[in-house]
mmCIF file of C-alpha atoms in Angstrom:
data_model
loop_
_atom_site.group_PDB
_atom_site.id
_atom_site.type_symbol
_atom_site.label_atom_id
_atom_site.label_comp_id
_atom_site.label_asym_id
_atom_site.label_seq_id
_atom_site.Cartn_x
_atom_site.Cartn_y
_atom_site.Cartn_z
ATOM 1 C CA ASN A 19 165.038 48.692 105.099
ATOM 2 C CA ALA A 20 167.662 49.361 107.795
ATOM 3 C CA GLY A 21 169.863 46.269 107.279
ATOM 4 C CA VAL A 22 172.877 46.345 109.611
ATOM 5 C CA THR A 23 173.168 49.386 111.869
ATOM 6 C CA GLN A 24 176.305 50.275 113.812
ATOM 7 C CA THR A 25 176.787 52.915 116.475
ATOM 8 C CA PRO A 26 178.672 55.077 117.104
ATOM 9 C CA LYS A 27 180.150 56.080 113.744
ATOM 10 C CA PHE A 28 183.123 57.818 115.346
ATOM 11 C CA ARG A 29 184.698 57.649 118.786
ATOM 12 C CA ILE A 30 187.896 58.782 120.437
ATOM 13 C CA LEU A 31 189.053 56.914 123.515
ATOM 14 C CA LYS A 32 191.875 57.409 125.936
ATOM 15 C CA ILE A 33 194.223 54.535 126.687
ATOM 16 C CA GLY A 34 192.682 52.261 129.306
ATOM 17 C CA GLN A 35 189.087 53.307 128.719
ATOM 18 C CA SER A 36 186.390 50.821 127.792
ATOM 19 C CA MET A 37 183.499 51.053 125.391
ATOM 20 C CA THR A 38 180.926 49.015 123.489
ATOM 21 C CA LEU A 39 180.287 49.165 119.760
ATOM 22 C CA GLN A 40 176.675 48.386 119.031
ATOM 23 C CA CYS A 41 175.446 46.346 116.072
ATOM 24 C CA THR A 42 171.839 45.554 115.187
ATOM 25 C CA GLN A 43 170.372 43.795 112.173
ATOM 26 C CA ASP A 44 166.720 43.525 111.205
ATOM 27 C CA MET A 45 166.998 40.719 108.635
ATOM 28 C CA ASN A 46 166.650 37.839 111.111
ATOM 29 C CA HIS A 47 170.078 36.497 110.166
ATOM 30 C CA ASN A 48 171.631 33.888 112.430
ATOM 31 C CA TYR A 49 175.258 34.522 111.488
ATOM 32 C CA MET A 50 176.936 37.756 112.544
ATOM 33 C CA TYR A 51 180.545 38.923 112.423
ATOM 34 C CA TRP A 52 182.845 41.656 113.677
ATOM 35 C CA TYR A 53 185.786 42.669 111.496
ATOM 36 C CA ARG A 54 188.424 45.347 111.868
ATOM 37 C CA GLN A 55 189.998 47.137 108.946
ATOM 38 C CA ASP A 56 193.402 48.745 109.338
ATOM 39 C CA PRO A 57 194.735 51.220 106.743
ATOM 40 C CA GLY A 58 195.849 49.467 103.554
ATOM 41 C CA MET A 59 194.900 46.107 104.958
ATOM 42 C CA GLY A 60 192.082 43.711 104.440
ATOM 43 C CA LEU A 61 189.483 42.876 107.024
ATOM 44 C CA LYS A 62 190.454 40.711 109.986
ATOM 45 C CA LEU A 63 187.797 38.693 111.798
ATOM 46 C CA ILE A 64 187.537 39.473 115.518
ATOM 47 C CA TYR A 65 184.557 37.411 116.676
ATOM 48 C CA TYR A 66 181.560 35.754 115.126
ATOM 49 C CA SER A 67 178.263 34.218 116.173
ATOM 50 C CA VAL A 68 176.212 31.478 114.554
ATOM 51 C CA GLY A 69 173.099 32.268 116.562
ATOM 52 C CA ALA A 70 171.762 33.710 119.793
ATOM 53 C CA GLY A 71 173.794 32.511 122.755
ATOM 54 C CA ILE A 72 176.702 31.226 120.639
ATOM 55 C CA THR A 73 179.913 33.130 119.958
ATOM 56 C CA ASP A 74 183.409 32.159 118.881
ATOM 57 C CA LYS A 75 186.801 33.753 118.348
ATOM 58 C CA GLY A 76 188.084 34.837 115.001
ATOM 59 C CA GLU A 77 191.596 35.683 113.905
ATOM 60 C CA VAL A 78 192.273 38.666 116.221
ATOM 61 C CA PRO A 79 190.093 38.370 119.382
ATOM 62 C CA ASN A 80 192.546 39.636 122.019
ATOM 63 C CA GLY A 81 191.324 42.760 123.800
ATOM 64 C CA TYR A 82 187.703 42.267 122.759
ATOM 65 C CA ASN A 83 184.591 40.530 124.010
ATOM 66 C CA VAL A 84 181.185 39.889 122.495
ATOM 67 C CA SER A 85 177.765 38.668 123.504
ATOM 68 C CA ARG A 86 174.731 37.540 121.538
ATOM 69 C CA SER A 87 171.649 37.556 123.739
ATOM 70 C CA THR A 88 169.239 38.103 120.824
ATOM 71 C CA THR A 89 169.259 37.360 117.100
ATOM 72 C CA GLU A 90 169.235 41.088 116.316
ATOM 73 C CA ASP A 91 172.094 42.395 118.476
ATOM 74 C CA PHE A 92 175.804 41.608 118.509
ATOM 75 C CA PRO A 93 177.727 44.194 120.570
ATOM 76 C CA LEU A 94 181.528 44.315 120.640
ATOM 77 C CA ARG A 95 183.185 45.327 123.902
ATOM 78 C CA LEU A 96 186.652 46.836 124.117
ATOM 79 C CA GLU A 97 188.243 46.545 127.547
ATOM 80 C CA LEU A 98 191.279 48.662 128.438
ATOM 81 C CA ALA A 99 191.638 50.337 125.067
ATOM 82 C CA ALA A 100 195.120 50.409 123.519
ATOM 83 C CA PRO A 101 196.504 52.414 120.551
ATOM 84 C CA SER A 102 196.737 49.139 118.602
ATOM 85 C CA GLN A 103 192.940 49.031 118.608
ATOM 86 C CA THR A 104 192.720 52.203 116.528
ATOM 87 C CA SER A 105 190.877 50.956 113.479
ATOM 88 C CA VAL A 106 187.612 50.920 111.578
ATOM 89 C CA TYR A 107 185.237 48.249 112.844
ATOM 90 C CA PHE A 108 182.620 46.592 110.665
ATOM 91 C CA CYS A 109 179.726 44.456 111.755
ATOM 92 C CA ALA A 110 178.143 42.101 109.222
ATOM 93 C CA SER A 111 175.402 39.501 109.010
ATOM 94 C CA ARG A 112 175.085 36.631 106.586
ATOM 95 C CA GLY A 113 172.125 36.119 104.303
ATOM 96 C CA ASN A 114 170.801 32.791 103.053
ATOM 97 C CA THR A 115 172.669 33.028 99.743
ATOM 98 C CA GLY A 116 176.034 33.479 101.478
ATOM 99 C CA GLU A 117 176.237 37.226 101.000
ATOM 100 C CA LEU A 118 177.506 39.290 103.914
ATOM 101 C CA PHE A 119 175.658 42.530 104.646
ATOM 102 C CA PHE A 120 177.899 45.134 106.253
ATOM 103 C CA GLY A 121 177.194 48.114 108.446
ATOM 104 C CA GLU A 122 178.716 51.487 107.587
ATOM 105 C CA GLY A 123 181.531 51.064 110.048
ATOM 106 C CA SER A 124 182.682 52.600 113.334
ATOM 107 C CA ARG A 125 185.928 54.565 113.292
ATOM 108 C CA LEU A 126 187.724 54.274 116.635
ATOM 109 C CA THR A 127 190.808 56.231 117.661
ATOM 110 C CA VAL A 128 192.679 55.419 120.866
ATOM 111 C CA LEU A 129 195.000 58.157 122.120
ATOM 112 C CA GLY B 8 196.294 28.435 106.396
ATOM 113 C CA ASP B 9 193.887 29.783 103.821
ATOM 114 C CA SER B 10 194.722 33.147 102.317
ATOM 115 C CA VAL B 11 193.859 35.570 99.528
ATOM 116 C CA THR B 12 196.396 37.659 97.626
ATOM 117 C CA GLN B 13 195.475 40.680 95.557
ATOM 118 C CA MET B 14 197.505 42.973 93.368
ATOM 119 C CA GLU B 15 198.636 46.101 95.147
ATOM 120 C CA GLY B 16 197.095 49.403 94.271
ATOM 121 C CA PRO B 17 196.296 52.000 93.621
ATOM 122 C CA VAL B 18 195.227 51.229 90.074
ATOM 123 C CA THR B 19 194.674 54.428 88.112
ATOM 124 C CA LEU B 20 192.795 54.294 84.815
ATOM 125 C CA SER B 21 191.155 56.673 82.413
ATOM 126 C CA GLU B 22 187.424 56.398 81.852
ATOM 127 C CA GLU B 23 186.467 53.634 79.378
ATOM 128 C CA ALA B 24 189.726 51.751 79.933
ATOM 129 C CA PHE B 25 189.815 47.988 80.508
ATOM 130 C CA LEU B 26 190.208 46.854 84.099
ATOM 131 C CA THR B 27 191.853 43.765 85.555
ATOM 132 C CA ILE B 28 192.453 43.262 89.250
ATOM 133 C CA ASN B 29 194.305 40.041 89.999
ATOM 134 C CA CYS B 30 193.314 37.743 92.848
ATOM 135 C CA THR B 31 194.777 34.376 93.775
ATOM 136 C CA TYR B 32 193.972 32.190 96.723
ATOM 137 C CA THR B 33 195.574 29.452 98.785
ATOM 138 C CA ALA B 34 193.216 26.864 100.206
ATOM 139 C CA THR B 35 192.752 23.142 100.542
ATOM 140 C CA GLY B 36 189.820 22.216 98.393
ATOM 141 C CA TYR B 37 187.417 24.500 96.566
ATOM 142 C CA PRO B 38 186.017 27.393 98.551
ATOM 143 C CA SER B 39 183.432 29.892 97.358
ATOM 144 C CA LEU B 40 184.946 33.093 95.994
ATOM 145 C CA PHE B 41 183.690 36.652 96.211
ATOM 146 C CA TRP B 42 184.426 40.198 95.148
ATOM 147 C CA TYR B 43 183.266 42.963 97.469
ATOM 148 C CA VAL B 44 183.417 46.696 96.747
ATOM 149 C CA GLN B 45 183.799 49.522 99.258
ATOM 150 C CA TYR B 46 182.868 53.036 98.198
ATOM 151 C CA PRO B 47 184.302 55.942 100.202
ATOM 152 C CA GLY B 48 182.823 56.177 103.682
ATOM 153 C CA GLU B 49 180.685 53.079 103.285
ATOM 154 C CA GLY B 50 180.698 49.442 104.298
ATOM 155 C CA LEU B 51 181.477 46.628 101.891
ATOM 156 C CA GLN B 52 178.919 45.431 99.354
ATOM 157 C CA LEU B 53 178.873 42.170 97.474
ATOM 158 C CA LEU B 54 179.799 42.710 93.822
ATOM 159 C CA LEU B 55 179.787 39.128 92.536
ATOM 160 C CA LYS B 56 180.502 35.580 93.565
ATOM 161 C CA ALA B 57 181.239 32.085 92.259
ATOM 162 C CA THR B 58 180.676 28.913 94.217
ATOM 163 C CA LYS B 59 182.435 26.268 92.104
ATOM 164 C CA ALA B 60 185.183 25.827 89.562
ATOM 165 C CA ASP B 61 184.600 27.400 86.119
ATOM 166 C CA ASP B 62 181.659 29.440 87.403
ATOM 167 C CA LYS B 63 181.571 33.020 86.185
ATOM 168 C CA GLY B 64 180.190 35.692 88.462
ATOM 169 C CA SER B 65 178.973 38.938 86.907
ATOM 170 C CA ASN B 66 177.321 42.165 88.008
ATOM 171 C CA LYS B 67 177.264 45.799 86.831
ATOM 172 C CA GLY B 68 179.605 44.987 83.915
ATOM 173 C CA PHE B 69 182.166 43.297 86.165
ATOM 174 C CA GLU B 70 183.089 39.648 85.670
ATOM 175 C CA ALA B 71 185.282 37.073 87.366
ATOM 176 C CA THR B 72 185.819 33.383 86.567
ATOM 177 C CA TYR B 73 186.700 30.764 89.177
ATOM 178 C CA ARG B 74 189.858 29.078 87.846
ATOM 179 C CA LYS B 75 190.839 26.113 89.991
ATOM 180 C CA GLU B 76 193.890 25.216 87.879
ATOM 181 C CA THR B 77 195.460 28.608 88.611
ATOM 182 C CA THR B 78 193.631 29.189 91.937
ATOM 183 C CA SER B 79 192.578 32.583 90.659
ATOM 184 C CA PHE B 80 189.503 34.809 90.539
ATOM 185 C CA HIS B 81 190.550 37.898 88.602
ATOM 186 C CA LEU B 82 188.110 40.800 88.356
ATOM 187 C CA GLU B 83 187.560 42.383 84.919
ATOM 188 C CA LYS B 84 185.496 45.149 83.387
ATOM 189 C CA GLY B 85 185.570 46.181 79.777
ATOM 190 C CA SER B 86 184.987 49.909 80.211
ATOM 191 C CA VAL B 87 185.340 51.569 83.607
ATOM 192 C CA GLN B 88 183.515 54.689 84.726
ATOM 193 C CA VAL B 89 184.450 57.370 87.229
ATOM 194 C CA SER B 90 181.737 55.957 89.503
ATOM 195 C CA ASP B 91 183.679 52.663 89.707
ATOM 196 C CA SER B 92 186.344 54.375 91.823
ATOM 197 C CA ALA B 93 186.408 52.350 95.055
ATOM 198 C CA VAL B 94 188.350 49.697 96.928
ATOM 199 C CA TYR B 95 187.819 46.126 95.713
ATOM 200 C CA PHE B 96 188.274 43.119 97.985
ATOM 201 C CA CYS B 97 188.626 39.520 96.932
ATOM 202 C CA ALA B 98 187.513 36.951 99.511
ATOM 203 C CA LEU B 99 186.998 33.247 100.021
ATOM 204 C CA SER B 100 184.622 31.330 102.233
ATOM 205 C CA TRP B 101 183.957 27.760 103.182
ATOM 206 C CA MET B 102 180.424 26.519 103.445
ATOM 207 C CA ASP B 103 181.112 25.121 106.905
ATOM 208 C CA SER B 104 179.566 25.836 110.278
ATOM 209 C CA SER B 105 180.907 29.378 110.489
ATOM 210 C CA TYR B 106 180.823 30.671 106.868
ATOM 211 C CA LYS B 107 183.708 32.963 107.744
ATOM 212 C CA LEU B 108 185.113 35.116 104.957
ATOM 213 C CA ILE B 109 188.849 35.549 104.492
ATOM 214 C CA PHE B 110 189.658 38.814 102.729
ATOM 215 C CA GLY B 111 192.538 40.003 100.611
ATOM 216 C CA SER B 112 194.133 43.352 101.423
ATOM 217 C CA GLY B 113 192.047 45.271 98.896
ATOM 218 C CA THR B 114 192.907 47.133 95.699
ATOM 219 C CA ARG B 115 192.060 50.803 95.324
ATOM 220 C CA LEU B 116 190.809 51.802 91.867
ATOM 221 C CA LEU B 117 190.835 55.418 90.757
ATOM 222 C CA VAL B 118 189.164 56.257 87.461
ATOM 223 C CA ARG B 119 189.871 59.672 85.954
ATOM 224 C CA PRO B 120 187.554 61.447 83.502
#
């Protein structure tokens, strides 16, 4: 059972570059979330989606964009990468009992 | 706004010691409360939850009771093992249209043999 799959696991970007973090879930969950985790900090919500075609901003959306064309996929786009976006990014989906299922994370470094 | 406050770590214990990790929350009303655990190099996993006041969540020897009078959800375990070494996150969520989770900053637990 794959659950939530994120790619890539690691990436180094130069300032100003763009990239997309991929997230796929095979549990047919409607709700999906992108969080970032900075060292010694909790998780901050970037964007979320309550179903295909619907997305909304979280706590820290600036510098990011998302789309949700299918139930399975919820990619996160970074435009014009900045050092402040160096972080570990987690994608999650919500099950029927309220539990969030997390991917293994994508570690991004912007130099 | 809503927030979750956890005790700062790291917490270092010897194997078989008693564990308490404090968690308090600020919210209007009565959210659902969760403890998630993150093992090194992995994503977060649900450890336990409680959805209403006085509920006790339990799993793998860990327990936490939803105390509305003290707005707390402290995590406890009677006898920790080396394999419990991880980062523990307290979180709250509203059963609204988004089901967003608000996380505390996490508490690192290190258990020594």
